[in-house]
Tab-separated table of C-alpha atoms in Angstrom:
chain	number	residue	atom	x	y	z
B	150	MET	CA	-21.358	7.621	-7.731
B	151	LYS	CA	-21.633	5.335	-10.747
B	152	ARG	CA	-20.836	1.700	-11.251
B	153	LEU	CA	-18.384	1.108	-14.078
B	154	THR	CA	-20.223	-0.645	-16.897
B	155	LYS	CA	-17.491	-0.708	-19.507
B	156	THR	CA	-14.143	-2.347	-18.765
B	157	LEU	CA	-11.310	-3.815	-20.738
B	158	CYS	CA	-12.556	-7.313	-20.133
B	159	ALA	CA	-9.748	-8.867	-22.119
B	160	LEU	CA	-7.254	-7.492	-19.619
B	161	LEU	CA	-8.921	-8.825	-16.484
B	162	MET	CA	-7.036	-11.644	-14.842
B	163	ALA	CA	-9.921	-13.118	-12.849
B	164	PRO	CA	-10.951	-16.673	-13.834
B	165	ALA	CA	-13.991	-16.954	-16.064
B	166	MET	CA	-16.123	-19.249	-13.976
B	167	LEU	CA	-19.204	-19.788	-16.118
B	168	MET	CA	-19.683	-20.898	-19.695
B	169	ALA	CA	-22.442	-20.260	-22.189
B	170	GLN	CA	-24.761	-23.249	-22.558
B	171	GLU	CA	-25.941	-24.350	-25.990
B	172	THR	CA	-29.590	-23.512	-26.652
B	173	THR	CA	-31.988	-23.354	-29.532
B	174	PRO	CA	-31.255	-20.300	-31.718
B	175	GLY	CA	-33.412	-17.335	-30.724
B	176	THR	CA	-34.039	-18.528	-27.167
B	177	ALA	CA	-32.430	-17.290	-23.957
B	178	ALA	CA	-29.779	-19.465	-22.352
B	179	PRO	CA	-31.047	-21.068	-19.136
B	180	LEU	CA	-29.189	-20.095	-15.977
B	181	ARG	CA	-27.433	-22.816	-14.047
B	182	MET	CA	-25.265	-23.024	-10.975
B	183	PRO	CA	-21.573	-23.791	-11.550
B	184	THR	CA	-20.313	-27.203	-10.537
B	185	LEU	CA	-17.061	-28.068	-8.780
B	186	GLU	CA	-15.701	-29.218	-12.145
B	187	ASP	CA	-16.344	-25.689	-13.441
B	188	LEU	CA	-14.735	-23.896	-10.514
B	189	ILE	CA	-11.732	-25.912	-9.414
B	190	PRO	CA	-8.483	-25.883	-11.442
B	191	GLY	CA	-8.033	-29.344	-12.905
B	192	GLY	CA	-11.745	-29.890	-13.401
B	193	GLU	CA	-12.858	-31.209	-16.775
B	194	THR	CA	-14.892	-28.080	-17.524
B	195	TYR	CA	-12.725	-25.516	-15.702
B	196	ARG	CA	-12.282	-22.325	-17.710
B	197	TYR	CA	-9.802	-19.532	-17.130
B	198	THR	CA	-8.548	-16.464	-18.907
B	199	GLU	CA	-5.691	-17.802	-20.980
B	200	ASP	CA	-2.315	-16.207	-21.706
B	201	LEU	CA	-2.778	-13.292	-19.327
B	202	TYR	CA	-0.639	-14.446	-16.412
B	203	GLY	CA	1.551	-11.590	-15.155
B	204	LEU	CA	-0.120	-8.921	-17.303
B	205	GLN	CA	0.918	-5.390	-16.281
B	206	TRP	CA	0.640	-1.813	-17.485
B	207	TRP	CA	3.423	0.336	-18.876
B	208	GLY	CA	1.683	3.682	-19.082
B	209	ASP	CA	-1.329	2.998	-21.308
B	210	THR	CA	0.245	-0.048	-22.938
B	211	ALA	CA	-0.366	-3.554	-21.626
B	212	MET	CA	2.734	-5.716	-21.175
B	213	LYS	CA	2.212	-9.436	-21.672
B	214	PRO	CA	5.153	-11.517	-20.410
B	215	GLY	CA	6.008	-15.099	-21.183
B	216	ILE	CA	8.913	-17.399	-20.540
B	217	ASP	CA	10.947	-16.335	-23.570
B	218	SER	CA	9.255	-13.196	-24.901
B	219	LEU	CA	7.596	-9.973	-23.801
B	220	LEU	CA	4.726	-8.640	-25.901
B	221	THR	CA	2.954	-5.280	-25.899
B	222	ILE	CA	-0.814	-5.064	-26.354
B	223	ASP	CA	-2.565	-2.010	-27.743
B	224	PRO	CA	-5.710	-1.785	-25.561
B	225	LYS	CA	-7.615	0.018	-28.338
B	226	ASN	CA	-7.427	-2.801	-30.856
B	227	GLY	CA	-5.833	-5.762	-29.032
B	228	ARG	CA	-2.874	-5.982	-31.411
B	229	GLU	CA	0.220	-7.645	-30.030
B	230	ALA	CA	3.834	-6.835	-30.882
B	231	LEU	CA	7.114	-8.366	-29.754
B	232	LEU	CA	9.076	-5.971	-27.541
B	233	LEU	CA	12.007	-8.069	-26.363
B	234	THR	CA	13.130	-11.607	-25.681
B	235	ARG	CA	14.662	-13.284	-22.670
B	236	ALA	CA	17.800	-13.879	-24.718
B	237	ASP	CA	18.120	-10.105	-25.251
B	238	ILE	CA	18.148	-9.415	-21.518
B	239	ASN	CA	20.312	-12.392	-20.583
B	240	THR	CA	22.994	-11.368	-23.062
B	241	VAL	CA	23.330	-8.016	-21.268
B	242	LEU	CA	23.019	-9.484	-17.765
B	243	GLN	CA	25.688	-12.098	-18.370
B	244	ALA	CA	28.045	-9.506	-19.860
B	245	ASP	CA	27.709	-7.527	-16.593
B	246	SER	CA	28.058	-10.698	-14.458
B	247	LEU	CA	24.554	-10.290	-13.043
B	248	GLY	CA	23.248	-13.787	-13.722
B	249	GLN	CA	20.359	-14.704	-15.992
B	250	LEU	CA	16.590	-14.821	-16.021
B	251	HIS	CA	14.641	-18.058	-16.391
B	252	HIS	CA	11.424	-16.274	-17.411
B	253	LEU	CA	10.074	-12.756	-17.895
B	254	TYR	CA	7.173	-12.831	-15.446
B	255	GLY	CA	9.087	-10.980	-12.729
B	256	LEU	CA	9.602	-7.747	-14.674
B	257	SER	CA	7.751	-4.580	-13.655
B	258	TYR	CA	7.361	-1.241	-15.451
B	259	PRO	CA	7.095	1.595	-12.915
B	260	TRP	CA	8.303	4.348	-15.263
B	261	ALA	CA	5.643	5.205	-17.827
B	262	ASP	CA	7.907	7.771	-19.517
B	263	LYS	CA	10.962	5.507	-19.844
B	264	THR	CA	11.746	2.396	-21.869
B	265	GLN	CA	12.920	0.658	-18.714
B	266	ALA	CA	11.940	-2.413	-16.731
B	267	LEU	CA	12.761	-3.290	-13.140
B	268	LEU	CA	13.775	-6.805	-12.183
B	269	SER	CA	14.963	-8.428	-8.983
B	270	LEU	CA	17.718	-11.027	-9.326
B	271	HIS	CA	19.901	-12.596	-6.623
B	272	GLY	CA	19.202	-9.836	-4.119
B	273	LYS	CA	19.790	-7.069	-6.675
B	274	PHE	CA	17.339	-4.533	-8.100
B	275	ILE	CA	18.304	-4.101	-11.749
B	276	THR	CA	16.987	-1.425	-14.091
B	277	TYR	CA	17.158	-2.535	-17.719
B	278	ASP	CA	16.597	-0.260	-20.724
B	279	TRP	CA	15.199	-2.350	-23.588
B	280	ALA	CA	15.583	0.419	-26.170
B	281	GLN	CA	19.302	0.901	-25.454
B	282	LYS	CA	19.816	-2.761	-24.466
B	283	ARG	CA	21.826	-1.930	-21.374
B	284	VAL	CA	21.668	-2.046	-17.579
B	285	VAL	CA	20.959	1.445	-16.228
B	286	SER	CA	21.473	0.827	-12.514
B	287	VAL	CA	21.970	-1.899	-9.922
B	288	ARG	CA	21.002	-1.690	-6.245
B	289	GLU	CA	22.114	-4.573	-4.056
B	290	THR	CA	20.758	-5.761	-0.708
B	291	ALA	CA	22.746	-7.667	1.893
B	292	LYS	CA	22.459	-11.409	2.371
B	293	GLY	CA	19.619	-12.154	4.757
B	294	ALA	CA	17.887	-8.821	4.095
B	295	ALA	CA	14.210	-8.648	5.017
B	296	ASN	CA	11.428	-6.058	4.684
B	297	VAL	CA	12.990	-4.803	1.443
B	298	ASP	CA	11.530	-1.488	0.232
B	299	TYR	CA	12.837	-0.244	-3.142
B	300	ASP	CA	11.867	3.290	-4.157
B	301	THR	CA	11.328	3.636	-7.903
B	302	GLU	CA	11.595	7.447	-7.825
B	303	SER	CA	15.054	7.750	-6.245
B	304	GLY	CA	16.509	4.267	-6.642
B	305	HIS	CA	17.165	4.011	-2.900
B	306	VAL	CA	16.520	0.669	-1.242
B	307	ALA	CA	15.739	0.144	2.440
B	308	TYR	CA	15.849	-3.193	4.230
B	309	THR	CA	16.353	-4.738	7.644
B	310	LEU	CA	18.994	-7.090	8.997
B	311	LYS	CA	17.786	-8.707	12.210
B	312	ASN	CA	16.464	-5.751	14.232
B	313	ASN	CA	18.175	-2.826	12.468
B	314	LEU	CA	17.410	-0.698	9.409
B	315	TYR	CA	19.721	-0.183	6.421
B	316	VAL	CA	19.498	2.089	3.365
B	317	ASP	CA	21.706	1.470	0.309
B	318	GLY	CA	23.913	-0.812	2.375
B	319	GLU	CA	24.548	1.671	5.195
B	320	ALA	CA	23.235	1.185	8.734
B	321	VAL	CA	20.588	3.714	9.719
B	322	THR	CA	20.134	2.323	13.243
B	323	GLN	CA	22.343	0.413	15.671
B	324	GLU	CA	19.932	-0.743	18.323
B	325	PRO	CA	20.375	-3.374	21.052
B	326	GLU	CA	18.372	-6.592	21.287
B	327	GLY	CA	14.753	-5.803	22.110
B	328	VAL	CA	14.552	-2.678	19.931
B	329	VAL	CA	13.251	-3.248	16.385
B	330	CYS	CA	13.536	-0.738	13.511
B	331	GLY	CA	12.033	-0.652	10.028
B	332	GLN	CA	9.453	-3.357	10.688
B	333	SER	CA	5.702	-3.491	11.205
B	334	VAL	CA	4.573	-2.515	14.718
B	335	HIS	CA	1.479	-2.619	16.921
B	336	ARG	CA	0.835	-6.281	16.003
B	337	ASN	CA	-0.131	-5.304	12.442
B	338	GLU	CA	-3.329	-3.635	13.647
B	339	PHE	CA	-4.922	-0.443	12.260
B	340	GLY	CA	-3.840	-1.228	8.700
B	341	ILE	CA	-0.128	-1.409	9.560
B	342	THR	CA	1.608	-3.833	7.197
B	343	LYS	CA	5.179	-2.511	7.002
B	344	GLY	CA	7.734	-0.351	8.781
B	345	THR	CA	9.261	1.934	6.115
B	346	PHE	CA	7.636	4.753	4.129
B	347	TRP	CA	9.439	6.596	1.310
B	348	SER	CA	8.481	10.191	0.591
B	349	PRO	CA	6.948	10.920	-2.863
B	350	LYS	CA	10.331	11.750	-4.459
B	351	GLY	CA	12.286	9.268	-2.357
B	352	THR	CA	14.448	11.910	-0.674
B	353	LEU	CA	13.318	10.976	2.864
B	354	LEU	CA	12.400	7.724	4.604
B	355	ALA	CA	10.003	7.506	7.550
B	356	PHE	CA	10.341	4.365	9.660
B	357	TYR	CA	9.119	2.762	12.863
B	358	ARG	CA	11.286	2.177	15.929
B	359	MET	CA	9.718	-0.207	18.462
B	360	ASP	CA	11.170	-0.704	21.943
B	361	GLU	CA	10.020	-4.065	23.356
B	362	ARG	CA	12.498	-4.413	26.189
B	363	MET	CA	9.833	-3.748	28.813
B	364	VAL	CA	7.435	-6.372	27.387
B	365	THR	CA	7.212	-9.830	28.954
B	366	GLU	CA	8.354	-12.812	26.916
B	367	TYR	CA	5.936	-15.493	25.775
B	368	PRO	CA	7.243	-18.991	24.939
B	369	LEU	CA	6.689	-20.392	21.456
B	370	VAL	CA	7.981	-23.684	20.073
B	371	ASP	CA	9.515	-23.790	16.597
B	372	VAL	CA	7.974	-26.956	15.167
B	373	THR	CA	9.563	-26.504	11.728
B	374	ALA	CA	12.978	-27.634	12.979
B	375	ARG	CA	13.817	-31.337	13.063
B	376	VAL	CA	14.059	-31.056	16.840
B	377	GLY	CA	11.598	-28.531	18.260
B	378	LYS	CA	13.186	-25.644	20.114
B	379	LEU	CA	11.936	-22.816	22.279
B	380	GLU	CA	11.872	-19.355	20.692
B	381	PRO	CA	10.247	-16.798	23.013
B	382	ILE	CA	8.619	-13.671	21.636
B	383	ARG	CA	7.703	-10.469	23.424
B	384	TYR	CA	3.948	-10.247	23.793
B	385	PRO	CA	2.010	-7.899	26.101
B	386	MET	CA	-0.766	-9.838	27.801
B	387	ALA	CA	-4.016	-7.994	28.556
B	388	GLY	CA	-3.422	-5.205	31.046
B	389	MET	CA	0.362	-5.612	31.059
B	390	THR	CA	3.048	-3.218	29.815
B	391	SER	CA	3.036	-2.752	26.043
B	392	HIS	CA	5.850	-1.762	23.692
B	393	GLN	CA	6.675	1.835	22.893
B	394	VAL	CA	6.913	3.141	19.329
B	395	GLN	CA	8.651	6.126	17.777
B	396	VAL	CA	8.638	7.385	14.195
B	397	GLY	CA	11.947	8.395	12.652
B	398	ILE	CA	12.812	10.257	9.439
B	399	TYR	CA	16.084	9.417	7.669
B	400	ASN	CA	17.765	11.531	4.989
B	401	PRO	CA	19.935	9.368	2.658
B	402	ASP	CA	21.877	12.426	1.432
B	403	THR	CA	22.896	13.792	4.838
B	404	LYS	CA	22.840	10.397	6.613
B	405	GLN	CA	20.958	12.113	9.449
B	406	THR	CA	17.946	10.830	11.403
B	407	LEU	CA	15.404	12.744	13.464
B	408	TYR	CA	12.498	11.401	15.499
B	409	LEU	CA	9.050	12.960	15.720
B	410	GLU	CA	8.469	14.816	18.963
B	411	THR	CA	5.348	12.890	19.941
B	412	GLY	CA	5.950	13.034	23.694
B	413	ASP	CA	5.670	10.000	25.961
B	414	PRO	CA	4.857	7.027	23.672
B	415	THR	CA	3.390	4.897	26.474
B	416	ASP	CA	0.075	3.269	25.481
B	417	ARG	CA	-0.137	5.170	22.197
B	418	TYR	CA	-0.477	3.724	18.687
B	419	PHE	CA	1.013	5.666	15.750
B	420	THR	CA	-0.660	4.391	12.607
B	421	ASN	CA	-1.365	5.062	8.916
B	422	ILE	CA	1.760	7.043	8.047
B	423	SER	CA	1.689	9.131	4.853
B	424	TRP	CA	3.593	12.031	3.274
B	425	SER	CA	2.462	15.356	1.897
B	426	PRO	CA	3.176	15.765	-1.845
B	427	ASP	CA	5.853	18.408	-1.127
B	428	GLU	CA	7.602	16.110	1.405
B	429	LYS	CA	7.505	18.853	4.058
B	430	SER	CA	4.951	17.145	6.295
B	431	LEU	CA	4.385	13.677	7.678
B	432	PHE	CA	0.853	12.631	8.590
B	433	LEU	CA	-0.188	9.872	10.976
B	434	ILE	CA	-3.278	8.792	12.880
B	435	GLU	CA	-2.744	8.342	16.607
B	436	VAL	CA	-4.954	5.941	18.578
B	437	ASN	CA	-5.044	5.519	22.355
B	438	ARG	CA	-4.708	2.089	23.979
B	439	ASP	CA	-8.432	1.949	24.763
B	440	GLN	CA	-8.901	2.371	21.005
B	441	ASN	CA	-11.821	4.768	21.389
B	442	HIS	CA	-10.052	7.985	20.380
B	443	ALA	CA	-8.180	8.779	17.148
B	444	GLN	CA	-6.644	11.965	15.839
B	445	LEU	CA	-5.067	12.859	12.518
B	446	CYS	CA	-1.805	14.727	13.137
B	447	ARG	CA	0.618	16.587	10.899
B	448	TYR	CA	4.306	16.778	11.826
B	449	ASP	CA	6.989	19.021	10.355
B	450	ALA	CA	9.376	16.690	8.506
B	451	GLN	CA	12.305	19.097	8.973
B	452	THR	CA	12.017	19.590	12.735
B	453	GLY	CA	9.926	16.631	13.901
B	454	LYS	CA	7.578	18.949	15.793
B	455	LEU	CA	3.807	18.557	15.855
B	456	ALA	CA	2.404	21.176	13.462
B	457	GLU	CA	-1.310	20.609	14.036
B	458	THR	CA	-4.074	18.141	14.816
B	459	LEU	CA	-6.406	18.219	11.828
B	460	TYR	CA	-9.200	15.852	12.834
B	461	THR	CA	-10.373	14.044	15.972
B	462	GLU	CA	-12.806	11.165	16.251
B	463	LYS	CA	-14.205	9.397	19.322
B	464	HIS	CA	-16.522	6.467	19.940
B	465	PRO	CA	-17.715	4.923	23.220
B	466	LYS	CA	-16.583	1.468	22.056
B	467	TYR	CA	-13.816	1.743	19.467
B	468	VAL	CA	-12.377	3.544	16.480
B	469	GLU	CA	-10.403	1.643	13.895
B	470	PRO	CA	-8.549	3.701	11.267
B	471	GLN	CA	-7.236	1.368	8.576
B	472	THR	CA	-5.992	3.578	5.740
B	473	PRO	CA	-3.544	6.499	5.423
B	474	ILE	CA	-4.806	9.737	3.915
B	475	ILE	CA	-4.415	10.035	0.133
B	476	PHE	CA	-3.892	13.412	-1.557
B	477	LEU	CA	-5.682	14.105	-4.816
B	478	SER	CA	-3.257	13.694	-7.693
B	479	TRP	CA	-4.335	17.046	-9.205
B	480	ASP	CA	-4.652	19.150	-6.033
B	481	ASP	CA	-2.059	19.167	-3.226
B	482	THR	CA	-4.443	21.003	-0.885
B	483	LYS	CA	-7.049	18.230	-0.770
B	484	PHE	CA	-6.873	14.695	0.586
B	485	ILE	CA	-9.220	11.769	1.196
B	486	TYR	CA	-9.691	10.404	4.704
B	487	GLN	CA	-11.501	7.121	5.365
B	488	SER	CA	-13.659	6.714	8.461
B	489	GLN	CA	-16.336	4.420	9.911
B	490	ARG	CA	-17.883	7.216	11.943
B	491	ASP	CA	-21.372	6.594	10.485
B	492	GLY	CA	-21.093	2.830	10.945
B	493	PHE	CA	-19.643	2.065	7.500
B	494	ASN	CA	-16.263	2.824	5.972
B	495	HIS	CA	-16.651	5.840	3.673
B	496	LEU	CA	-14.605	8.582	2.000
B	497	TYR	CA	-14.304	12.157	3.266
B	498	LEU	CA	-12.662	14.944	1.264
B	499	PHE	CA	-10.642	17.458	3.322
B	500	ASP	CA	-9.645	20.881	2.000
B	501	LEU	CA	-6.485	22.311	3.596
B	502	SER	CA	-7.172	25.699	2.030
B	503	LYS	CA	-10.389	26.127	4.028
B	504	ARG	CA	-9.819	26.268	7.757
B	505	LYS	CA	-12.863	26.375	10.047
B	506	TYR	CA	-13.604	26.949	13.702
B	507	PRO	CA	-13.594	23.422	15.179
B	508	GLU	CA	-16.898	22.211	16.598
B	509	THR	CA	-17.796	18.808	17.933
B	510	TYR	CA	-20.468	16.894	16.042
B	511	ALA	CA	-22.285	13.700	17.001
B	512	THR	CA	-23.485	10.955	14.667
B	513	ASP	CA	-26.393	8.539	15.030
B	514	PHE	CA	-23.819	5.761	15.259
B	515	GLY	CA	-22.458	7.143	18.544
B	516	SER	CA	-19.304	8.762	17.161
B	517	GLU	CA	-18.146	12.279	17.907
B	518	TYR	CA	-15.795	14.204	15.651
B	519	SER	CA	-14.274	17.625	15.164
B	520	SER	CA	-12.142	19.055	12.378
B	521	GLU	CA	-9.883	22.050	11.823
B	522	TYR	CA	-10.709	22.083	8.101
B	523	MET	CA	-13.761	21.907	5.897
B	524	HIS	CA	-14.518	18.409	4.681
B	525	THR	CA	-17.241	16.719	2.656
B	526	GLN	CA	-18.524	13.159	2.710
B	527	LEU	CA	-18.000	11.657	-0.755
B	528	THR	CA	-19.706	8.286	-0.291
B	529	GLN	CA	-22.609	7.331	1.929
B	530	GLY	CA	-24.895	4.386	2.609
B	531	PRO	CA	-25.158	0.995	4.361
B	532	TRP	CA	-22.157	-0.492	2.551
B	533	LEU	CA	-18.351	-0.408	2.710
B	534	VAL	CA	-15.693	1.299	0.667
B	535	GLN	CA	-12.997	-1.375	0.511
B	536	SER	CA	-10.171	0.492	-1.201
B	537	ILE	CA	-9.182	3.391	-3.434
B	538	LEU	CA	-7.937	2.074	-6.785
B	539	GLY	CA	-6.830	5.244	-8.547
B	540	PHE	CA	-7.751	8.612	-10.024
B	541	ASN	CA	-8.908	10.094	-13.305
B	542	GLU	CA	-7.265	13.532	-13.258
B	543	LYS	CA	-9.013	14.774	-16.407
B	544	LYS	CA	-12.522	14.062	-15.096
B	545	LYS	CA	-11.669	14.664	-11.403
B	546	GLU	CA	-12.839	11.206	-10.385
B	547	VAL	CA	-11.673	8.588	-7.922
B	548	TYR	CA	-12.078	4.876	-8.578
B	549	ILE	CA	-13.012	2.678	-5.633
B	550	ALA	CA	-13.834	-0.927	-4.798
B	551	ALA	CA	-16.985	-1.222	-2.680
B	552	THR	CA	-19.814	-3.541	-1.574
B	553	LYS	CA	-22.712	-1.308	-2.628
B	554	GLU	CA	-24.525	-3.989	-4.649
B	555	SER	CA	-24.102	-6.729	-2.061
B	556	PRO	CA	-21.833	-7.555	0.912
B	557	MET	CA	-20.954	-10.721	-0.996
B	558	GLN	CA	-19.642	-8.764	-3.999
B	559	THR	CA	-16.832	-6.369	-4.769
B	560	ASN	CA	-17.550	-3.974	-7.627
B	561	ILE	CA	-15.684	-1.019	-9.076
B	562	TYR	CA	-17.187	2.482	-8.978
B	563	LYS	CA	-16.204	6.016	-9.863
B	564	VAL	CA	-16.910	8.992	-7.609
B	565	ARG	CA	-16.863	12.560	-8.850
B	566	VAL	CA	-14.751	14.648	-6.481
């Protein structure tokens, strides 16, 4: 693993905290600690990277938005060129009765092979083609929609209204009070941050269904209202009955939903949902309520049946999976699994083309694990892998953020797979 030493510094959006101090020519600049005036916005000597607010990538071209204009930046030479103006877009939007933009910072560019930008305006997802100067598509969400999840591959949009899930304006679920669909579950533990998961091509949507009707209510007071009012929530106190979760798969074309056949969901956590590249399988990591046993499972997306348990990990105190598996962008038979089984969060490469006879192994940290497939530890040491940032397909490398230099730092590294 190597630390990245060359970056496009001009494209980094982090504040530049320190300044060079004037010295006698030929002598080294003395080091000094930054002051509050250096670090806090509004300070007399505060420095920041100017004119890079909202910078994004469109393929290998940097897009630099402003209030009235959008510029492209060639990362090889830094040259800027005007791509479009706010007036250009507003002329088209107003002609289609879609409103108008007040700035260009909200545009995104998810399609590297198309001259199109995505913008959200008044509850609508609008695709605008700047080369043809026209609106390509409009997807609208209902008033009061929450947990909005727009898929850039298919153009489908999922959202929730109160406790039910909708896709493209049609109700996917019709559940009674106490059953919640399409939202985060398990109290946002184990890396769970949302409740809907589009497949790679956007043809299927996995979602959570959480039944809380058996959970006791806990009183909370809404202090934001002019007159405080009681708004109870369902919260399982220690040792009491917890909610039950299912995972559904919805097909927008057939309007059909199936639920994974996980068995009795009592005291089970279904976490870290991810799709296979071919959309035929859904992966999740199941954790027991004692949180000392985790297993990576693969379900058939067409039948909902459990296909296999790929990996199992135990610990006498706890296991805490935080990240879904990620398939290599150049090889659909290999994926990266993150685990703290040696005491630190590290990467493990699994090969689905190499099945092995499962054996149970013990680590010095107290963990036990077994696997149905060959896997290799990619990173190792007394430090943490914080996240996977991306891949370099040509060089077969993965870019990560980690604390290898110091627990007080986050640096970027590349790992050869």
